[in-house]
mmCIF file of C-alpha atoms and ligand atoms in Angstrom:
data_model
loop_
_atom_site.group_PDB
_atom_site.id
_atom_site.type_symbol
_atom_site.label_atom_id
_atom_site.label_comp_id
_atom_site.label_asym_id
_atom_site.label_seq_id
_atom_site.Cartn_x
_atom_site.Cartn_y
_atom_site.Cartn_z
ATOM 1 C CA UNK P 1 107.993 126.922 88.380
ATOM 2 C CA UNK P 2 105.020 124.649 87.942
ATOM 3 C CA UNK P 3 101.985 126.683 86.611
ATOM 4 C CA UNK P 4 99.496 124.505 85.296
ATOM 5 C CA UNK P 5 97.522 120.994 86.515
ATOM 6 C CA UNK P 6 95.907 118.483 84.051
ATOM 7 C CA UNK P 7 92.644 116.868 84.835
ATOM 8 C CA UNK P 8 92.089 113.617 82.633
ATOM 9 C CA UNK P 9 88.612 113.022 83.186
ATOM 10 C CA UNK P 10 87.306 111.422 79.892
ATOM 11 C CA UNK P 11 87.185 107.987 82.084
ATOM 12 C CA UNK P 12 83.989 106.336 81.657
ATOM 13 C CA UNK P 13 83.242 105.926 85.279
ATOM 14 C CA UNK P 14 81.568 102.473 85.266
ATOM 15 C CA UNK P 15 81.577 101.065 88.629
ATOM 16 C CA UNK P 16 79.272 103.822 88.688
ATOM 17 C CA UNK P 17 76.664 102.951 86.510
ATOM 18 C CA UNK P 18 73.815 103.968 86.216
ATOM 19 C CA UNK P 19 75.297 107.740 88.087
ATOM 20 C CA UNK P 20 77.638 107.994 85.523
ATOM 21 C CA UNK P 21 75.797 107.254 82.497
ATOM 22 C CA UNK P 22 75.161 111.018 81.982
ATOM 23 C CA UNK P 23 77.028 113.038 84.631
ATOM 24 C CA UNK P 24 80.725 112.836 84.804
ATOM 25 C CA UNK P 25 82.485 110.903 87.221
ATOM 26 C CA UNK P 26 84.413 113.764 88.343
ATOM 27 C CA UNK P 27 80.852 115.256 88.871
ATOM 28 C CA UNK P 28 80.103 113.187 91.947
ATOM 29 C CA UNK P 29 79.812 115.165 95.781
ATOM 30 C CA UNK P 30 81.108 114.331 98.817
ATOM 31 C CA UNK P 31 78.849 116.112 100.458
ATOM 32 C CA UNK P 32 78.102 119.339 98.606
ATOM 33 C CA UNK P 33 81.406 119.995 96.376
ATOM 34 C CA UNK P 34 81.933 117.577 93.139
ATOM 35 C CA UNK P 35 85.120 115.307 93.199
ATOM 36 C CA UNK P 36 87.083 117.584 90.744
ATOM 37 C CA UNK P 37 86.297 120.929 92.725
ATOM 38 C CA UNK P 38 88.519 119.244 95.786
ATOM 39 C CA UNK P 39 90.855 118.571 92.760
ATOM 40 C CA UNK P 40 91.144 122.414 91.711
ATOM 41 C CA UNK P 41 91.135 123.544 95.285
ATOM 42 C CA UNK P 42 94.603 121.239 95.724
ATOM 43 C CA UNK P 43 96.053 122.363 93.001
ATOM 44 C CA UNK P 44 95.141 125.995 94.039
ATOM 45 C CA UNK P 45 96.488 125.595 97.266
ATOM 46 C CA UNK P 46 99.771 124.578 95.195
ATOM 47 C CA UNK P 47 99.925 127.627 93.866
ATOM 48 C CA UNK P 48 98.402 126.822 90.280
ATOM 49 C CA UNK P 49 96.192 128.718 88.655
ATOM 50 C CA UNK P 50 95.691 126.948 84.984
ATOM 51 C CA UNK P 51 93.704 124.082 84.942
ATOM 52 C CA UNK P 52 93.664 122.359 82.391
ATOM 53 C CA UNK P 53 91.067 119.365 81.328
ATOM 54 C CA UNK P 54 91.159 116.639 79.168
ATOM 55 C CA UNK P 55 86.933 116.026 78.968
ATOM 56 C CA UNK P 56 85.022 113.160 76.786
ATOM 57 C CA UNK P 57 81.841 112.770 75.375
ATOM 58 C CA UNK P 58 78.440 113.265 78.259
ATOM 59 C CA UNK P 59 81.540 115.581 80.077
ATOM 60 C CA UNK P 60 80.229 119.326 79.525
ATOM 61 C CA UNK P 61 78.711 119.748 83.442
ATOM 62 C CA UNK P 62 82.315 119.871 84.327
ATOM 63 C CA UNK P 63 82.797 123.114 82.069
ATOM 64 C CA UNK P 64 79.496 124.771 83.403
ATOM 65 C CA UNK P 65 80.790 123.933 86.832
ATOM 66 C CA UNK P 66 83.709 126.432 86.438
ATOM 67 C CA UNK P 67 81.855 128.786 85.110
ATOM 68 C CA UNK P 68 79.176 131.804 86.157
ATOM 69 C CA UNK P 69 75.047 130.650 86.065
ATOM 70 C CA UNK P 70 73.747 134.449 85.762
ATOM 71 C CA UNK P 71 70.170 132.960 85.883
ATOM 72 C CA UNK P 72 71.017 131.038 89.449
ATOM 73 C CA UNK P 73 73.230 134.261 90.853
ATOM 74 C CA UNK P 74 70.450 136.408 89.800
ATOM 75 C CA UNK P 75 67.810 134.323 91.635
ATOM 76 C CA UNK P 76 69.770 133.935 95.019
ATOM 77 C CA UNK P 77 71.357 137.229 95.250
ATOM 78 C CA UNK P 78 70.884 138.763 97.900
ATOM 79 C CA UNK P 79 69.180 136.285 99.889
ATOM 80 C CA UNK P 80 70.286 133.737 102.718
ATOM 81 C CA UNK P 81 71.270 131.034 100.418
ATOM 82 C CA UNK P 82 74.201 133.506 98.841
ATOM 83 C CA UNK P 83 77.051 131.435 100.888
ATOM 84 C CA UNK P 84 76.760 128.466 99.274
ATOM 85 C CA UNK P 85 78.562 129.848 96.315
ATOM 86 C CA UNK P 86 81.345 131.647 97.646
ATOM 87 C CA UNK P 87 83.773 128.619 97.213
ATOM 88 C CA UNK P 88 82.817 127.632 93.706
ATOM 89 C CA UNK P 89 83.120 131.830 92.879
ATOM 90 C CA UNK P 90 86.305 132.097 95.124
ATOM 91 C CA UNK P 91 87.594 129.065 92.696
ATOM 92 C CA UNK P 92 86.290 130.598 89.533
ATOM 93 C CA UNK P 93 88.131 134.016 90.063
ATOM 94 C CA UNK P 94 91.192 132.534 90.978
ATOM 95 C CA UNK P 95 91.982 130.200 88.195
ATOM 96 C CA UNK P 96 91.605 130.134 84.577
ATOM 97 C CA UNK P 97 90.236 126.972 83.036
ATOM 98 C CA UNK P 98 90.684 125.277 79.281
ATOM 99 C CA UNK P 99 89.836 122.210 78.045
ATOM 100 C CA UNK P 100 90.775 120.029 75.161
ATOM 101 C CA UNK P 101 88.408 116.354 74.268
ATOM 102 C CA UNK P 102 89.960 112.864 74.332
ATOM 103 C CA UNK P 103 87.803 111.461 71.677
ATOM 104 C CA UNK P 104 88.752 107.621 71.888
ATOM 105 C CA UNK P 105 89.169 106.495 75.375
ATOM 106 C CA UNK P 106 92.640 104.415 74.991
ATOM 107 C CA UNK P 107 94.104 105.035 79.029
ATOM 108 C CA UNK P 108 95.444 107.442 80.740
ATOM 109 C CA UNK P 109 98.786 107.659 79.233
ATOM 110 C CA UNK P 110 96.865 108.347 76.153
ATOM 111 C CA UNK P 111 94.556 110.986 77.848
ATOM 112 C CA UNK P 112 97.580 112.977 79.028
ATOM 113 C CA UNK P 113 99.287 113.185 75.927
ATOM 114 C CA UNK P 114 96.190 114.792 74.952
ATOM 115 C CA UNK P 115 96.676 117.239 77.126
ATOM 116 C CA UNK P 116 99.799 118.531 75.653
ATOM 117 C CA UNK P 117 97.813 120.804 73.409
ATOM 118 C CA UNK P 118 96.838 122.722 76.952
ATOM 119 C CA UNK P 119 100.493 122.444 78.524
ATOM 120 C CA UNK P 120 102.959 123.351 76.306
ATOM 121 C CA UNK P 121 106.277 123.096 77.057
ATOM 122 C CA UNK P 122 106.817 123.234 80.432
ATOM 123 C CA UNK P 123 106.302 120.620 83.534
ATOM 124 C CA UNK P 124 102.987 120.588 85.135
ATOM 125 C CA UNK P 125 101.207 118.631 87.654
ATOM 126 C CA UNK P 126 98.228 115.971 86.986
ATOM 127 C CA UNK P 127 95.151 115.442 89.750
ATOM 128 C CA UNK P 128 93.185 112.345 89.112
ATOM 129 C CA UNK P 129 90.246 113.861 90.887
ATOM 130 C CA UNK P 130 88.178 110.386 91.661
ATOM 131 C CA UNK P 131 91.504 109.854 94.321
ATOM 132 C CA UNK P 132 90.753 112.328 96.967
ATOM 133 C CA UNK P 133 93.155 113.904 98.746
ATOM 134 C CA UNK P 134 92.768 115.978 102.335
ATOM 135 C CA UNK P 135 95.387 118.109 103.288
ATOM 136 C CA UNK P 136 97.967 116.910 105.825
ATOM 137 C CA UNK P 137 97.085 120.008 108.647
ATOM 138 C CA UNK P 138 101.152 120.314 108.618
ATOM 139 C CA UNK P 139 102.729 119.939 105.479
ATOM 140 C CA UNK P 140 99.385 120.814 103.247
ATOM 141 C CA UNK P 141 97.751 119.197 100.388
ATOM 142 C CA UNK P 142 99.722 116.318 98.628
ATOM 143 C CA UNK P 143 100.365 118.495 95.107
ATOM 144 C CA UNK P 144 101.937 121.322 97.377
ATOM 145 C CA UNK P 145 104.238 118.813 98.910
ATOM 146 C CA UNK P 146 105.331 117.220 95.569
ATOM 147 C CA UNK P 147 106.110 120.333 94.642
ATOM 148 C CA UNK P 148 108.806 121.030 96.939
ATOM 149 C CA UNK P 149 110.256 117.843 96.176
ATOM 150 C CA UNK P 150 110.022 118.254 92.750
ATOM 151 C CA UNK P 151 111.693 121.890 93.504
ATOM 152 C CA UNK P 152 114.629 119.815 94.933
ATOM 153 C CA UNK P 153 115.232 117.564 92.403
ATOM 154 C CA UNK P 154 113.783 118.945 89.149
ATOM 155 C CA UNK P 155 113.118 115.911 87.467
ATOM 156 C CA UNK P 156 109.228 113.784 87.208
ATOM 157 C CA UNK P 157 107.707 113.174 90.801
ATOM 158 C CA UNK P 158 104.822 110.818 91.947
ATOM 159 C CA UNK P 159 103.062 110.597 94.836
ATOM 160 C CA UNK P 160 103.309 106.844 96.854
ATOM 161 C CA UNK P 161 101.312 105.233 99.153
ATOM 162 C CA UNK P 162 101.645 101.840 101.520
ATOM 163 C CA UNK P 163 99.093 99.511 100.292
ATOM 164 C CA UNK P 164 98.219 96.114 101.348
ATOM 165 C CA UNK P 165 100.146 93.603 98.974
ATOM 166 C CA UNK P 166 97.065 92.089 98.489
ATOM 167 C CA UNK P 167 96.056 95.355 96.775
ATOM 168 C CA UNK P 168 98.908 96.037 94.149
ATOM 169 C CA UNK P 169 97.401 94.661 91.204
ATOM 170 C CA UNK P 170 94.972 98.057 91.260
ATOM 171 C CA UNK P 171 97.820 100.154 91.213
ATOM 172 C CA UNK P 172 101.461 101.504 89.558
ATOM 173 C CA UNK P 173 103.454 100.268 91.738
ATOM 174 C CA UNK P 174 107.232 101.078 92.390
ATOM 175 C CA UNK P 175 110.801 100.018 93.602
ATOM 176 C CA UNK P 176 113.664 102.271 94.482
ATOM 177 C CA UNK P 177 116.285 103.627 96.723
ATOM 178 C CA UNK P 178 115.147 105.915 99.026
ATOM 179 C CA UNK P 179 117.397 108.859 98.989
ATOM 180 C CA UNK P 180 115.925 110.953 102.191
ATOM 181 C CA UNK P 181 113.085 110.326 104.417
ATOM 182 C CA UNK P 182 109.848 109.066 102.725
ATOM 183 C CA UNK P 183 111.830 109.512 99.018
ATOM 184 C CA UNK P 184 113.003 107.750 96.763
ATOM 185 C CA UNK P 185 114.432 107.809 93.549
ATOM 186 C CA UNK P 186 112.639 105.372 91.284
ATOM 187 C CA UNK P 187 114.475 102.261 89.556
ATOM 188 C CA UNK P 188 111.399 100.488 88.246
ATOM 189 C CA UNK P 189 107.477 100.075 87.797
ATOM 190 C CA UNK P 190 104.912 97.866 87.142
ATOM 191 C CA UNK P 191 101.170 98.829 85.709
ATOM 192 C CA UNK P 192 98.755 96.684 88.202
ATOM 193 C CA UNK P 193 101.487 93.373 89.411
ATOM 194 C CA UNK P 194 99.585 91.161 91.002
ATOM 195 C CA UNK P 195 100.958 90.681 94.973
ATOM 196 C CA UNK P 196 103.113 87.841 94.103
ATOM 197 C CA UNK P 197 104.804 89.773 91.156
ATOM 198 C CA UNK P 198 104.767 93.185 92.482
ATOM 199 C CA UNK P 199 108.572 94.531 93.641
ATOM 200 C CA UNK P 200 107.382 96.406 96.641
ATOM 201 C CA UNK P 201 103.654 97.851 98.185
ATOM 202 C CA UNK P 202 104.046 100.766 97.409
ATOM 203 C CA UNK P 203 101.417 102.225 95.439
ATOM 204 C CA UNK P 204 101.282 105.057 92.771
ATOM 205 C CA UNK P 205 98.387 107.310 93.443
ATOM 206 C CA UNK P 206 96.440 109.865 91.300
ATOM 207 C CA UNK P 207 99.216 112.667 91.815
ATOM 208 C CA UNK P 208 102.090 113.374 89.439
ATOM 209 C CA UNK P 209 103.966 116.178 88.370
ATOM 210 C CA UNK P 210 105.515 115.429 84.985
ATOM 211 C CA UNK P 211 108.395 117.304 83.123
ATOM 212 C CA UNK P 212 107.758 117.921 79.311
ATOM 213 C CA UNK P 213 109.950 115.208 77.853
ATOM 214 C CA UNK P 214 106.933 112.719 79.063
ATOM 215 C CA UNK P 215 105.080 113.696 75.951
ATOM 216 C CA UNK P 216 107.262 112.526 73.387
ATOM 217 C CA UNK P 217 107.713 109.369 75.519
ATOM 218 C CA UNK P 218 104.219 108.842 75.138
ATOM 219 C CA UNK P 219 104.115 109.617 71.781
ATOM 220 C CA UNK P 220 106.303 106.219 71.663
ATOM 221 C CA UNK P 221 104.543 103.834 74.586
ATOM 222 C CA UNK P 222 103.024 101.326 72.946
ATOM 223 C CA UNK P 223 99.531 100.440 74.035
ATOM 224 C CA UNK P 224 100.616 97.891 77.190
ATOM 225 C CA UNK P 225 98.086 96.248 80.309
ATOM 226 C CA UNK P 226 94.449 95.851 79.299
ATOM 227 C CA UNK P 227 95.095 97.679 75.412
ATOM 228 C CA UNK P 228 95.548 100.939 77.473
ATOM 229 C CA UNK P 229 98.912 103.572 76.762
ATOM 230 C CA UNK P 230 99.907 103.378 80.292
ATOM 231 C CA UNK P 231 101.604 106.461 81.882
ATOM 232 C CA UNK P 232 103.864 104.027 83.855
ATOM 233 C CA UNK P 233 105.054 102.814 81.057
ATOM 234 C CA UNK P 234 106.224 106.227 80.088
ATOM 235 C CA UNK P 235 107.518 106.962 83.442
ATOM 236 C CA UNK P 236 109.424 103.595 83.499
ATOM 237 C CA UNK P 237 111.358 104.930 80.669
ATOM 238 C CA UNK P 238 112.128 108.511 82.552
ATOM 239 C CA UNK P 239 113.358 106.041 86.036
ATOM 240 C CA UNK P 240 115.929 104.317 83.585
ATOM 241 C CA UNK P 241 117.185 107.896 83.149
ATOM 242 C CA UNK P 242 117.492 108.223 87.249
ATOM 243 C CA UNK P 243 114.685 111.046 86.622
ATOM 244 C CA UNK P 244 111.665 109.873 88.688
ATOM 245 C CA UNK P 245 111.003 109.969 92.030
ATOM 246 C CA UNK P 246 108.505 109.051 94.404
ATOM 247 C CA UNK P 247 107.321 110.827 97.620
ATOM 248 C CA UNK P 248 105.187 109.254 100.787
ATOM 249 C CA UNK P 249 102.584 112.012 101.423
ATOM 250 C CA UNK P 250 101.039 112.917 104.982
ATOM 251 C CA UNK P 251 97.497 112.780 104.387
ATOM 252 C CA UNK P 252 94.950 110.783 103.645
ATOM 253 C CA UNK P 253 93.415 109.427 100.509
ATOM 254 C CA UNK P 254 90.487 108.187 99.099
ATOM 255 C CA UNK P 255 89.941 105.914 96.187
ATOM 256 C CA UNK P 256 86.597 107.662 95.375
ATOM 257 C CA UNK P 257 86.624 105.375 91.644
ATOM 258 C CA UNK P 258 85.263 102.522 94.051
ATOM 259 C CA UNK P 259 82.572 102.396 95.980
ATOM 260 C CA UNK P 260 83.966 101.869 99.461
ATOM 261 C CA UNK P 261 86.335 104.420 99.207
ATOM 262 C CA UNK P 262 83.393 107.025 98.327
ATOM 263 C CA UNK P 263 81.321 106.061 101.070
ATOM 264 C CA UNK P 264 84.890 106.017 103.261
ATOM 265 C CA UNK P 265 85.323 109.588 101.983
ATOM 266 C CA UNK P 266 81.635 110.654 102.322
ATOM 267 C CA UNK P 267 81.725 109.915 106.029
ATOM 268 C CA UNK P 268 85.322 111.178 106.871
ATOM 269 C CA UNK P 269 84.412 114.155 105.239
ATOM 270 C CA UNK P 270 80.692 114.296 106.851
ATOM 271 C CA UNK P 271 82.159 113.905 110.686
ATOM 272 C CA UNK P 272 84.995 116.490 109.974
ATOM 273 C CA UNK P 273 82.348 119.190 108.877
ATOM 274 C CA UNK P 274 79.105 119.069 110.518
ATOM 275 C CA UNK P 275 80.380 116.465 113.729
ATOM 276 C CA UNK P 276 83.142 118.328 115.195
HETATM 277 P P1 UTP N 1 90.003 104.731 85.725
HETATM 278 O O1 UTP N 1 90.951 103.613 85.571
HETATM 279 O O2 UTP N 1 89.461 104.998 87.091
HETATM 280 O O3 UTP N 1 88.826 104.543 84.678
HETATM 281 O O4 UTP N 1 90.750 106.044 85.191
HETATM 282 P P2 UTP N 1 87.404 105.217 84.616
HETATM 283 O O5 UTP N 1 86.874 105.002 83.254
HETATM 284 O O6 UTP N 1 87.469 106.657 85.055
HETATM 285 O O7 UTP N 1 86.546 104.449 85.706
HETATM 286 P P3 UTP N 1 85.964 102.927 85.679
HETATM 287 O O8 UTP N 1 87.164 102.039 85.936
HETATM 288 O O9 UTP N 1 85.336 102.687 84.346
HETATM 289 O O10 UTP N 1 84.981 102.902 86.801
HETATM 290 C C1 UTP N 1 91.679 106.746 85.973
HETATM 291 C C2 UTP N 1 91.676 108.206 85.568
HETATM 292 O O11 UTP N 1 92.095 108.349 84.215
HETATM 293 C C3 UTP N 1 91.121 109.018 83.430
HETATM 294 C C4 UTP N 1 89.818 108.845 84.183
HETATM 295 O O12 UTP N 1 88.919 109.903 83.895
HETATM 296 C C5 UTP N 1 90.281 108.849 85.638
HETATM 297 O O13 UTP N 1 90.471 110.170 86.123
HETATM 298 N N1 UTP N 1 91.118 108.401 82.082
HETATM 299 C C6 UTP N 1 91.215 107.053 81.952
HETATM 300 C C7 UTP N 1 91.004 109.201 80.965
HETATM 301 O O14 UTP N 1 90.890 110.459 81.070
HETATM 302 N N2 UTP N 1 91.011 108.621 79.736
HETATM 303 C C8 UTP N 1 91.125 107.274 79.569
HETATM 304 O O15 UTP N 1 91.140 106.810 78.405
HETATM 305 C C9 UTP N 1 91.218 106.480 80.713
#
C-alpha cells in the first residue's frame, strides 16, 4: 500500500525570476491556492497522508504553509473572512508533513534520493507540483489512477502524456509495448531527445510512483544530460528489468514551470471557478 508522496522542490525556479528569487516556486497561486497545495490535495485524494519534502535554501514559506498562523486564526476568527482557510486547515489535519534539505542542487534524480531519509523502505509516489494536474471528473486525480495500476502490476509506474514531437526534447520520454488500454510496459527512455532522436511522443510527466530499489539505483546513476543525476536514467535501468510502466492519464495538465502553461492554468482554473 502506497503511504507516502515526495515533493522535490529545491528547484531554483528561474524562468521565474525575479518571483522566485525569494519565494519558492512551488509557492506560486493559481488563483488563491499555491502550486504545491493542488499537489497535497492529489496526493490526498490518493489516499496519502505523509508528505514528504525535499526543500532548498529561500524554501521555508512552504513549511509555514502547512502549518497553523495562531496570530492570523486569532485575527479572523470569527469573522466573514473564516472560509478562506478551511481548505488549507482541512489539508493540515489530514496529513502529516516532514521535510529533509537538498543542499547542492544536482537534478532531480539527485533530489529524490534525498528523499530517502523521509521514505524508508517502502514505494511511494512523487508530485512535481509546478506540473498541475486536475482531476479527470471520472477516473479522479492522475496519482489515484497510477495507483491502481501500480496495484496491478506492483512494479515502478509513470504517468505519460501525447506531446507534440516538436516538444520531446523538454521531456523523459518513452517506448514500449502497450500491454492494455492506455499502458504500457516500458522498454526504454530518453532524458530530453530532441524530435528527430526521440523513440516515440510520449512524454513523462511530473507523476511517478517509485518502488524502493530506485534508491540504490540512484545511488549508482552517474550524473548524465546537462551534469544533472537524472531519474530516467534510474528508471531506464528498472525497464531493462520489465519493471516500469507507463499509464495515459484522463485529465489535464499544466506545465506551470513555464510561463504559458501558468497563464494556461490560471485561466482554466479562473473560468471553472468563478465563470461557470
Ligand atoms: P525543473 O527542471 O523545473 O527546474 O525541476 P527548476 O529549477 O525547478 O526550474 P527552472 O528550470 O530553473 O525554471 C523539476 C522539478 O525537480 C525539482 C524542482 O523543484 C522541480 O519540482 N528539482 C530539480 C529539485 O528538487 N532539485 C534539483 O536539483 C532539480
Amino acid at each position: 500500500m502506497i503511504r507516502k508522496c515526495l515533493f522535490p522542490a529545491a528547484g531554483y525556479g528561474t524562468r521565474f525570476l525575479p518571483a522566485t528569487k525569494a519565494t519558492p516556486k512551488e509557492m506560486l497561486p493559481v488563483l488563491t491556492k499555491p502550486l504545491i497545495q493542488y499537489g497535497v490535495e492529489e496526493a490526498l485524494e490518493a489516499g496519502l497522508d505523509t508528505m514528504a519534502i525535499v526543500t532548498g535554501r529561500g524554501k521555508r514559506a512552504i513549511e509555514d504553509h502547512f502549518d497553523i498562523s495562531y496570530e492570523l486564526e486569532h485575527q479572523i476568527k470569527g469573522t466573514s473572512k473564516e472560509h478562506y482557510l478551511t481548505e488549507i486547515r482541512d489539508v493540515i489535519t489530514k496529513c502529516t508533513f516532514s521535510y529533509t534539505r537538498q543542499v547542492e542542487m544536482k537534478g532531480l534524480g539527485h533530489a529524490i534520493l534525498t528523499g530517502e531519509t523521509l521514505i524508508g523502505k517502502e514505494s511511494f509516489a512523487v508530485i512535481l507540483a509546478d506540473d498541475l494536474c486536475d482531476n479527470d471528473s471520472e477516473a479522479g486525480g492522475v496519482l489515484s489512477q497510477m495507483i491502481k495500476v501500480y496495484n496491478k502490476y506492483k512494479c515502478s509506474i509513470v504517468a505519460i502524456e501525447e506531446v507534440h514531437k516538436k516538444d520531446t526534447n523538454k521531456y523523459g520520454v518513452i517506448d514500449g509495448e502497450e500491454i492494455e488500454n492506455g499502458v504500457f510496459r516500458v522498454s526504454d527512455m530518453v532524458e530530453k531527445p530532441d524530435p528527430e532522436n526521440a523513440p516515440t511522443n510520449m512524454a513523462i510527466i511530473g507523476r511517478y510512483i517509485l518502488t524502493q530499489d530506485i534508491f540504490d539505483i540512484l545511488k549508482d546513476t552517474k550524473p548524465g544530460k546537462s551534469g544533472e543525476v537524472q531519474i530516467t536514467d534510474a528508471l531506464l535501468e528498472q525497464a531493462k528489468q520489465g519493471n516500469v510502466v507507463a499509464c495515459k492519464f484522463k485529465g489535464k495538465r499544466f506545465d506551470c514551470g513555464s510561463i504559458d502553461g501558468f497563464v494556461e492554468a490560471t485561466n482554466y482554473f479562473y473560468n471553472r471557478e468563478y465563470n461557470e
